[in-house]
XYZ file of C-alpha atoms in Angstrom:
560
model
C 1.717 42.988 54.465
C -0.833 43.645 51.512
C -1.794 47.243 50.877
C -4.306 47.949 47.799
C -4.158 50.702 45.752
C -5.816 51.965 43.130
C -8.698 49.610 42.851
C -11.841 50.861 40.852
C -14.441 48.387 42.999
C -13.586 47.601 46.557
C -11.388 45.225 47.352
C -11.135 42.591 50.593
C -7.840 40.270 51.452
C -8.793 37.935 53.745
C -7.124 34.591 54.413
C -4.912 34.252 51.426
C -8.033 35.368 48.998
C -8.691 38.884 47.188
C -12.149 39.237 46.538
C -13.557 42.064 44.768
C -17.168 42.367 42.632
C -17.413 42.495 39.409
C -20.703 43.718 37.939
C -21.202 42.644 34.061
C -24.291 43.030 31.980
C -25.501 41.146 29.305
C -22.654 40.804 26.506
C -20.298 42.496 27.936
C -16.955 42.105 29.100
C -14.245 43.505 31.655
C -10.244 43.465 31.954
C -8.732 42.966 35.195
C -4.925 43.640 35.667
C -2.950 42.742 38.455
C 0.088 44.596 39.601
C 1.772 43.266 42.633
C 4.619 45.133 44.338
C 6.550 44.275 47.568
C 6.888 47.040 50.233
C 9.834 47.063 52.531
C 9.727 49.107 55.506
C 6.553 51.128 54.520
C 8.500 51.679 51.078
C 7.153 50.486 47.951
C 9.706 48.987 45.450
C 9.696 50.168 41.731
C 8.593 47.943 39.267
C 10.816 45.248 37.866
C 13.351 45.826 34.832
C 14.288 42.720 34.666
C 13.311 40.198 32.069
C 10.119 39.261 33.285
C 9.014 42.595 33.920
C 5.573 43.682 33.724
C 5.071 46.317 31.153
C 1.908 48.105 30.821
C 1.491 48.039 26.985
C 1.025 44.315 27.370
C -2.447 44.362 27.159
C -2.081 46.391 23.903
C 0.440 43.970 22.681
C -2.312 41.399 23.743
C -5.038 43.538 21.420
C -2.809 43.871 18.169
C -1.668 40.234 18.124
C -5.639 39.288 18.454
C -6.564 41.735 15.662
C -4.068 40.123 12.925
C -5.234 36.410 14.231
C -6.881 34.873 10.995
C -10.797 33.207 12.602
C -10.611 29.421 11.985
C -14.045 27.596 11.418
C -14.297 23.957 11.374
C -17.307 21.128 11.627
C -14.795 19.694 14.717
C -15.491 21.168 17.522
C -12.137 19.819 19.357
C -10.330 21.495 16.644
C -12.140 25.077 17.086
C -11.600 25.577 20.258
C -8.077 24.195 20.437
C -7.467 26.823 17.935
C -9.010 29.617 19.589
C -7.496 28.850 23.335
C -3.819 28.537 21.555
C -4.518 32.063 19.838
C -5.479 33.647 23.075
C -3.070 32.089 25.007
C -0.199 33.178 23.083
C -1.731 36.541 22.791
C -1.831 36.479 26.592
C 1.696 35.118 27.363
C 4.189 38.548 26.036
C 6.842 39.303 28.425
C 6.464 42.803 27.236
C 10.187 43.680 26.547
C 11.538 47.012 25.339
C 13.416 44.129 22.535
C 10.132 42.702 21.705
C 7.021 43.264 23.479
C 4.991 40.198 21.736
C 7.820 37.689 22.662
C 5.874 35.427 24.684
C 7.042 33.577 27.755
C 7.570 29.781 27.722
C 4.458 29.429 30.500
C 2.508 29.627 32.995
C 2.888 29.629 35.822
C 6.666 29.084 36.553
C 8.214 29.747 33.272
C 7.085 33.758 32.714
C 10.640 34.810 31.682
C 12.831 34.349 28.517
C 13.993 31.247 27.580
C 15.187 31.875 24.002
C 14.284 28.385 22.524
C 10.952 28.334 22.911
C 10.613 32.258 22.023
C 12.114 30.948 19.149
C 9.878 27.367 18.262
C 6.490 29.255 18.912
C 7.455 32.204 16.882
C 8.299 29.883 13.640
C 5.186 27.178 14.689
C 2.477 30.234 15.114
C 3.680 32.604 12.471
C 0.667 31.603 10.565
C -1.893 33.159 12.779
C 0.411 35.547 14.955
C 3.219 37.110 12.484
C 4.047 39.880 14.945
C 5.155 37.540 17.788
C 7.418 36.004 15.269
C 9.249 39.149 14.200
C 9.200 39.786 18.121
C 10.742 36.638 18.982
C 13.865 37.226 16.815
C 14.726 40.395 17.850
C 14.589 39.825 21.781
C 16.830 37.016 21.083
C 18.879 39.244 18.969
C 19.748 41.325 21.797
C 20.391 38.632 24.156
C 23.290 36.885 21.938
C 26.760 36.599 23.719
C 29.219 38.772 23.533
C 32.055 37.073 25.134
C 33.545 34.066 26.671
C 32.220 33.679 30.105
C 32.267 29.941 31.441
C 29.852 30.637 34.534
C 27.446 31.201 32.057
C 28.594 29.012 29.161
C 28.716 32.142 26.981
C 30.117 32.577 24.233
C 30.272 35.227 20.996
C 27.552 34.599 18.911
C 25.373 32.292 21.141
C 22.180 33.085 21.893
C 20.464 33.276 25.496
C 18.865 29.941 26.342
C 17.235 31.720 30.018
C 17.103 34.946 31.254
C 15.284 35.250 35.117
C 15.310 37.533 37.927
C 14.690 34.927 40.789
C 16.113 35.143 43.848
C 18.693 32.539 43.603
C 19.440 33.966 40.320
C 20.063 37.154 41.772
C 22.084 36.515 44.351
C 24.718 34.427 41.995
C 23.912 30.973 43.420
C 23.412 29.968 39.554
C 23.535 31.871 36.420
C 20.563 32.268 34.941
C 19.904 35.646 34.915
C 22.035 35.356 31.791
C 22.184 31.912 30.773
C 23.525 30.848 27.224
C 23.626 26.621 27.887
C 21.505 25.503 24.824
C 22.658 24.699 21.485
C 19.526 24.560 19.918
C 18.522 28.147 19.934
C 20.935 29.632 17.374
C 19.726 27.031 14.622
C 15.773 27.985 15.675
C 17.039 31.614 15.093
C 18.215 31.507 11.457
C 14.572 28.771 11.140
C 12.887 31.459 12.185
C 14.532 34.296 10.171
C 13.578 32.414 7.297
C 10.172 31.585 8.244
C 9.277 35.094 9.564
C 10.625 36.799 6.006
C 8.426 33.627 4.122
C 5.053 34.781 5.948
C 5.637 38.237 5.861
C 7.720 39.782 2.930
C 9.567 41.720 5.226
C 13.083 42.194 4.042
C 13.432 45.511 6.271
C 13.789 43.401 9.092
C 15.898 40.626 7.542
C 17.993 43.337 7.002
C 17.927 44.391 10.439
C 19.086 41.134 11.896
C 21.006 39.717 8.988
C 24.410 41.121 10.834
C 23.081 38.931 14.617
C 22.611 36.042 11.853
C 26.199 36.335 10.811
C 27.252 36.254 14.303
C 25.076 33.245 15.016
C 26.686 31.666 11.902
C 30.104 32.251 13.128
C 29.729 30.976 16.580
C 28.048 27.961 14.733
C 31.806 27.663 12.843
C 33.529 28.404 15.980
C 32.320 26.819 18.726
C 29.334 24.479 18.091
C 31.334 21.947 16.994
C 34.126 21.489 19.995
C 35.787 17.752 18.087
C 36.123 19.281 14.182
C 34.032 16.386 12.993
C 31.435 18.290 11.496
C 28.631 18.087 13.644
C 27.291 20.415 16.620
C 28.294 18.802 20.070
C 27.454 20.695 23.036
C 29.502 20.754 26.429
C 28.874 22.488 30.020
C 31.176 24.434 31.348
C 29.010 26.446 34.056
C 29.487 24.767 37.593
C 25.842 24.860 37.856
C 24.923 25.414 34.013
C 22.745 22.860 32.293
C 23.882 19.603 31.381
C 22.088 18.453 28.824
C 21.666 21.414 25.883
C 19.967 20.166 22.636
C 16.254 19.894 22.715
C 16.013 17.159 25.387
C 17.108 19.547 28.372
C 16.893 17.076 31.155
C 19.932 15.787 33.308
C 18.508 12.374 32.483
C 17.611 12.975 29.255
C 20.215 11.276 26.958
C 20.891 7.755 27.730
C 22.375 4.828 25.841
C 20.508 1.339 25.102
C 21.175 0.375 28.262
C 19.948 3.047 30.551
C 23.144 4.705 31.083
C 23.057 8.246 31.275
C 25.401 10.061 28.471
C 27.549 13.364 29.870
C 28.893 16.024 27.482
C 30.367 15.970 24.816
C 27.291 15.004 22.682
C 25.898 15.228 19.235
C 22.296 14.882 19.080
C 20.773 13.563 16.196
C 18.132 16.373 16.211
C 20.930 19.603 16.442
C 22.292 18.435 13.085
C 18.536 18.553 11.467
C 18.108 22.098 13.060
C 21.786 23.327 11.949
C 20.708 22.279 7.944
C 17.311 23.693 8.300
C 19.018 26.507 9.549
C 21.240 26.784 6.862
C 18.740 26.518 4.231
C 16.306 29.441 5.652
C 19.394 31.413 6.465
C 19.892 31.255 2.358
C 16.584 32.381 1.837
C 16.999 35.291 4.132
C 20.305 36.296 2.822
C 19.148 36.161 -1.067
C 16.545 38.516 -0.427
C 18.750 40.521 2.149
C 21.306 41.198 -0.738
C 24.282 38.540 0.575
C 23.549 36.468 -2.636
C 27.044 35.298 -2.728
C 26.863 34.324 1.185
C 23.596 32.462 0.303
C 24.709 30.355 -2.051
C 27.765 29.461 0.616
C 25.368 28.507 3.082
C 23.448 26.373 0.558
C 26.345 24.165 -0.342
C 27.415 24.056 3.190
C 24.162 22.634 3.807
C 23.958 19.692 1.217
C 27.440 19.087 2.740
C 26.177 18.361 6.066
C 23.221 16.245 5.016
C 25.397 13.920 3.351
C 28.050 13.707 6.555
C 24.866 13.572 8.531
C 22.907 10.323 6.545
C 26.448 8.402 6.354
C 27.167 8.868 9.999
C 23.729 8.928 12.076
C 21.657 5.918 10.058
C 21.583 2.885 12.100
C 21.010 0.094 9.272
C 19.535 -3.083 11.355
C 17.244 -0.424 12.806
C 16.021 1.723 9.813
C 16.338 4.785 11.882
C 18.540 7.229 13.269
C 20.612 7.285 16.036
C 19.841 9.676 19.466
C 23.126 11.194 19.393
C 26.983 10.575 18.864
C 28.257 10.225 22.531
C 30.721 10.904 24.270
C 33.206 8.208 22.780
C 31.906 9.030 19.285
C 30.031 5.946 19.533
C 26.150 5.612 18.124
C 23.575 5.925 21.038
C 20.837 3.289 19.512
C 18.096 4.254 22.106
C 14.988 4.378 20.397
C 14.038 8.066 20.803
C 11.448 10.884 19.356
C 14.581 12.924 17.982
C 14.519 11.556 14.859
C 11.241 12.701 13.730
C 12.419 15.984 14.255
C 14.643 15.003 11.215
C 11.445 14.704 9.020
C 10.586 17.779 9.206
C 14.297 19.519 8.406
C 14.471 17.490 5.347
C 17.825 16.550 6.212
C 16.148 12.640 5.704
C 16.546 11.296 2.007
C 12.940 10.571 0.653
C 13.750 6.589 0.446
C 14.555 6.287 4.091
C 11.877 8.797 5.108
C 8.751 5.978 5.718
C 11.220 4.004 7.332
C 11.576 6.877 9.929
C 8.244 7.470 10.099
C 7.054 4.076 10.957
C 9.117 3.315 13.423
C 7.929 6.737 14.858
C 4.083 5.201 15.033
C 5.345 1.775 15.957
C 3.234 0.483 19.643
C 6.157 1.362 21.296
C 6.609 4.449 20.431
C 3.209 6.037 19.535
C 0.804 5.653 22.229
C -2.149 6.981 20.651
C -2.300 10.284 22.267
C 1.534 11.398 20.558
C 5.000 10.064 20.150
C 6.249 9.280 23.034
C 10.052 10.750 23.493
C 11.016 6.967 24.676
C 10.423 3.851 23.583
C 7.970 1.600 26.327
C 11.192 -1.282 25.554
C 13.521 1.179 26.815
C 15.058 0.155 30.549
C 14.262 3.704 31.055
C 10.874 4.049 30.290
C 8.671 5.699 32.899
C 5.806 7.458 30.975
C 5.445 10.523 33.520
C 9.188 11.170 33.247
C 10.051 14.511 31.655
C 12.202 13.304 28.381
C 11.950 9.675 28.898
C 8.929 8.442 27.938
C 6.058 11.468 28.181
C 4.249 12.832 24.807
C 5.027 16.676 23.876
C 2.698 18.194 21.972
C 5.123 20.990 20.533
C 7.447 17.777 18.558
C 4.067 15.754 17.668
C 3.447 19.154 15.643
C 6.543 18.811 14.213
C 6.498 15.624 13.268
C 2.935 16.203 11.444
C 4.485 19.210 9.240
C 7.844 16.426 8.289
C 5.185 13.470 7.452
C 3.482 16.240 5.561
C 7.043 16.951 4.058
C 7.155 13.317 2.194
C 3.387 12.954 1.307
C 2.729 10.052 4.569
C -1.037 11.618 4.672
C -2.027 8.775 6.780
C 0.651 9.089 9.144
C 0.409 12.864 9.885
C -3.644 11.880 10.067
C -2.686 9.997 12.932
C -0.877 11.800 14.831
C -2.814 14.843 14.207
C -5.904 13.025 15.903
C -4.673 12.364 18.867
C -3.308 15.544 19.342
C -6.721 17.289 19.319
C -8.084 13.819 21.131
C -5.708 14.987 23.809
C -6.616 18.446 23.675
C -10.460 17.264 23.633
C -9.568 15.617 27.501
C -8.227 19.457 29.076
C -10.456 22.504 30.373
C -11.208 24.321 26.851
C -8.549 22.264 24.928
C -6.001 23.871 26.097
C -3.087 21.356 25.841
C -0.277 21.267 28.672
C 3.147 21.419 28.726
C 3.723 17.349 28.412
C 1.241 14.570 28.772
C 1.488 11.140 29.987
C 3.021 8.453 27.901
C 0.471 5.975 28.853
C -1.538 4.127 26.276
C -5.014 4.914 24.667
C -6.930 1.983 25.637
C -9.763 1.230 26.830
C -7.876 0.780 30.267
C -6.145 4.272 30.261
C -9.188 6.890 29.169
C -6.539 9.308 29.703
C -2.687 10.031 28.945
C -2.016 11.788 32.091
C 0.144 14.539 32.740
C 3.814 15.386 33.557
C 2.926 16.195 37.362
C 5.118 19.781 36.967
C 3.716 20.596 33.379
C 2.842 24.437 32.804
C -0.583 25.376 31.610
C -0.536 27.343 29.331
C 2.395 26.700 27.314
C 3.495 28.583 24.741
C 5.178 26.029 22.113
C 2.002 23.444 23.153
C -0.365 26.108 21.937
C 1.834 26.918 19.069
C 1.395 23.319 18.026
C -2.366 23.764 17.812
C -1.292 26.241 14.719
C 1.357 23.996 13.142
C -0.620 20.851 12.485
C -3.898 23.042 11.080
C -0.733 24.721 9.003
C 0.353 21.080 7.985
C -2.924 19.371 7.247
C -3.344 22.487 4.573
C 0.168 21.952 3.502
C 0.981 25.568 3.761
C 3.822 26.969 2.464
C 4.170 30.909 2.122
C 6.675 32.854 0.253
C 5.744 36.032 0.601
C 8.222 38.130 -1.345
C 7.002 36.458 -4.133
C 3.243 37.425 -3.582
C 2.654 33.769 -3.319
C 0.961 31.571 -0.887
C 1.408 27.205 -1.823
C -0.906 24.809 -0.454
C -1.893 21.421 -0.757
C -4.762 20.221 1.548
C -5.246 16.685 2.460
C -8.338 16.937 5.255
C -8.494 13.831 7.285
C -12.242 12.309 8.114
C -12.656 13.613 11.235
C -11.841 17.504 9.329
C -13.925 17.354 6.490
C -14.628 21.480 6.083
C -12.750 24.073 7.517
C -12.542 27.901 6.907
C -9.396 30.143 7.609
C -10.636 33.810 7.134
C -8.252 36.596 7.408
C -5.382 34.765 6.774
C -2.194 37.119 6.395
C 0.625 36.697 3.595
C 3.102 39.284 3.067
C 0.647 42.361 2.903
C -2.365 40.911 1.619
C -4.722 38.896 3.478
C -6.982 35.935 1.960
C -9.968 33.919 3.239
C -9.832 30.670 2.477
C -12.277 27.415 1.922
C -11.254 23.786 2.605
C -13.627 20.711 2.137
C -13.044 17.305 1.874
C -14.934 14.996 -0.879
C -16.433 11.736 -0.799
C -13.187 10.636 -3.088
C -11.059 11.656 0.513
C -9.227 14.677 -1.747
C -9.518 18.337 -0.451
C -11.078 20.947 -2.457
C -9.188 24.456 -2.182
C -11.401 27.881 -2.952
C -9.992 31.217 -2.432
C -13.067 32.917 -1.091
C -11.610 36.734 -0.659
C -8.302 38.288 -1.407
C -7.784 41.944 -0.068
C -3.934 42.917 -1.835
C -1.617 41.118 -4.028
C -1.607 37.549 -3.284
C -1.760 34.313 -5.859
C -2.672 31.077 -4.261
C -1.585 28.145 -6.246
C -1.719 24.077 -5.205
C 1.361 22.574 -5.181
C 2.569 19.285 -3.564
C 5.980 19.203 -1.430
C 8.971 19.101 -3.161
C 9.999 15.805 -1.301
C 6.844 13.937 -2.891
C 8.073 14.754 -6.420
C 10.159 12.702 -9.033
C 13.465 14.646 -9.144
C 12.990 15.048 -12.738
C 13.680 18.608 -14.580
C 12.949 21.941 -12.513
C 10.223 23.053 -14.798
C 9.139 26.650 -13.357
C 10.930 29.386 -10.974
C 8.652 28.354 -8.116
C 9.995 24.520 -8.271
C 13.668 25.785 -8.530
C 12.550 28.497 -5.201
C 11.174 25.350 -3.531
C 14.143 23.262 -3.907
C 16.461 25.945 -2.664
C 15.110 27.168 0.356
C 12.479 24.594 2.114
């Protein structure tokens, strides 16, 4: 039965289809909100609690997070109005929780509840243009960390919530997702984005805040992330009907060896260990300026001690790249994968084997054009509409822009960076799905294709939008300091582009880019409303490791 209530224009279900008129004039706009509630013997339910409850501040939530957006202006027009659809698609996507209204969910339209990971990866890839999600993001996950040791929902104390739904099979037990903690990548994106959120903002009230759920986080890290004592994270399912696979490549087919076989828990993904020491090192930034100097500095050397473990264990020499993941039998999985660019932009890679990474990342067979695929074409298990095994995600193509960034490979991040907003170019107002095709650009194949299941929107696809325009400026905030780094390499097809209302700390800044003749980048600061200095400065990976000369070298070797 559908009743309708409360309608301001009259309103007609017929046939599966609610009509209603809408009268606009010239210029002007209206906002539509749809409540649905079911009715159950002539008795209206309440409105959801629940996770993915609808909560009417939303579309204030929706407001603020558009009012603090910096307005990008660029001579591409692919590039503008990727950038504006990602902005008001995140604004649009907040679950509205009491814990954090502007959390967003992870899309539309099956994926409207929490899943802490990709909370988590858009808050730290759009804190440039939406700051407030970010602080959002960490505390909902904040208040979904575990508490205890609960196998049926591969809990435990100190581990963040990977999903969090009200569905009916959820609800009635059949699996555990109404509280579900099976991912090991989420606790490492919350200490990233601590770090991140107190670099763009200044704000060491809320470090403070969550510097005791970052401690837990750290501990279960020490506890339980790393179930054989060798040092690295290795995640296990212990749920019945948990998820198998838990680092970023969620899939039940997802990790496979060089011959096709698929790889069951205990694994150690290549990419975990590159999120645990970028972890570490933003965790170090947060804790200096929280007041745990001594705890920093523990982190910090904790951190160069896993990058060393990490290069001596995971390098594959006759490849000149890293391996997927220690398996099961502690063996080296040599599948050529995407994880390893995730690597790049860590910084867990030493600068002489960085290029090597980073070709093999745009080789044929694993660049089609469009992205990186996450599988190579040579792969047995290559099917380029699979959903880890051979598709292009635009949410790790952004991340691998910001690592080639990371060691100066302009040309590379170019690259990838233009087919990205090719791709986005292809989609109804550039609005990029969930995971495209892995086919390749040719003149045969126009198009990537899709995933067939993607979501559209996507939160961490339109986050990506905002990391590579944040990489091809070679942005790097630190806000406590007053102090905004950049070092802008526009590529051909970007030769000018404006960022107005950009917000550091508590100043804002409007800023100028153009590219020259000579193919360098011209940076003018155009307005500055507050205390803000904005100084050019190349990544600290594309230096000679001679003397630290100033504070701001010695603050960029410690904590990026």
């Amino acid at each position: 039965m559908v009743r309708i209530v409360d309608a301001p224009w009259p309103v007609v279900f017929d046939g599966g289809m609610l009509r209603l008129p809408v009268r606009l004039d010239g210029k002007t706009t209206a906002r539509l909100r749809l409540e649905t509630r079911a009715v159950f013997d002539g008795a209206t339910a309440p409105p959801s609690d629940g996770p993915g409850a609808s909560v009417r501040n939303v579309a204030s939530v929706q407001e603020q997070l558009l009012s603090r957006a910096p307005q990008l202006v660029t001579t591409n027009p692919a590039v503008t109005r990727a950038w504006r659809t990602a902005v008001s698609d995140l604004a649009s996507l907040p679950l509205g929780m009491p814990s954090g209204p502007a959390a967003p969910g992870a899309g539309l339209p099956v994926y409207q509840f929490l899943f802490a990971r990709h909370v988590l990866t858009t808050g730290w890839q759009a804190a440039m243009a939406l700051p407030d999600m970010a602080a959002d993001a960490l505390s909902v996950s904040a208040a979904w960390r575990g508490s205890t040791i609960d196998d049926w929902r591969d809990e435990e104390p100190g581990k963040l919530i990977h999903q969090a739904r009200d569905g009916p099979t959820s609800a009635v037990g059949i699996n555990p997702f109404t509280a579900y903690f099976g991912d090991y990548a989420a606790p490492c994106d919350f200490l990233i984005l601590l770090g991140q959120h107190l670099a763009w903002t200044g704000d060491v009230a809320t470090t403070r805040a969550l510097a005791p759920a970052a401690e837990e986080v750290l501990r279960w890290l020490d506890r339980y992330a790393d179930v054989d004592g060798d040092g690295f994270i290795d995640y296990v399912m212990r749920s019945e009907h948990g998820v198998l696979q838990q680092g970023w490549k969620d899939s039940p087919d997802a990790i496979v060896d060089e011959h096709g076989e698929v790889m069951d828990p205990p694994i150690a993904t290549c990419e975990l260990q590159g999120y645990w020491y970028i972890g570490l090192r933003q965790a170090t930034f947060a804790f200096m300026f929280a007041g745990e100097r001594i705890l920093a500095l523990r982190l910090l050397a904790r951190a160069k001690a896993l990058r060393e473990r990490f290069n001596e264990r995971f390098w594959i020499k006759d490849q000149r790249f890293y391996s997927l993941a220690l398996g099961p039998d502690d063996r080296l999985l040599r599948s050529i994968t995407s994880n390893p660019g995730h690597l790049l932009a860590t910084g867990i890679v030493p600068v002489d084997r960085a290029s090597d990474v980073i070709d093999r990342l745009l080789a044929d067979d694993l660049f089609s054009g469009w992205g990186v695929r996450t599988l190579s074409t040579l792969h047995p298990s290559y099917n380029p509409f699979s959903y880890h095994l051979g598709s292009v995600w635009p949410v790790e193509n952004a991340t691998f822009i910001l690592g080639c960034v990371r060691y100066g490979r302009w040309d590379a991040a170019h690259r990838i960076a233009e087919g990205l907003f090719a791709a986005s170019d292809l989609f109804v107002d550039n609005r990029l799905p969930e995971s495209l095709g892995g086919l390749p650009r040719n003149d045969h194949h126009p198009h990537p294709g899709i995933y067939p299941s993607s979501n559209e929107p996507q939160a961490w696809s339109a986050s990506a939008i905002i990391l590579a325009v944040q990489a091809l400026l070679g942005m790097r905030p630190i806000a406590p300091a007053n102090l905004l780094l950049v070092d802008p390499h526009l590529p051909e097809w970007l030769p000018y582009l404006e960022l107005n209302g950009l917000h550091v700390g508590q100043a804002t800044a409007d800023l100028v880019f153009t590219r020259r003749d000579d193919a360098t980048t011209d940076a003018h600061v155009r307005n500055v409303d507050g205390t803000l200095r904005v100084r050019r400065q190349r990544p600290p990976q594309t230096k000679p490791r001679g003397p630290i000369a100033t504070p701001v070298n010695l603050a960029e070797r410690i904590f990026s």
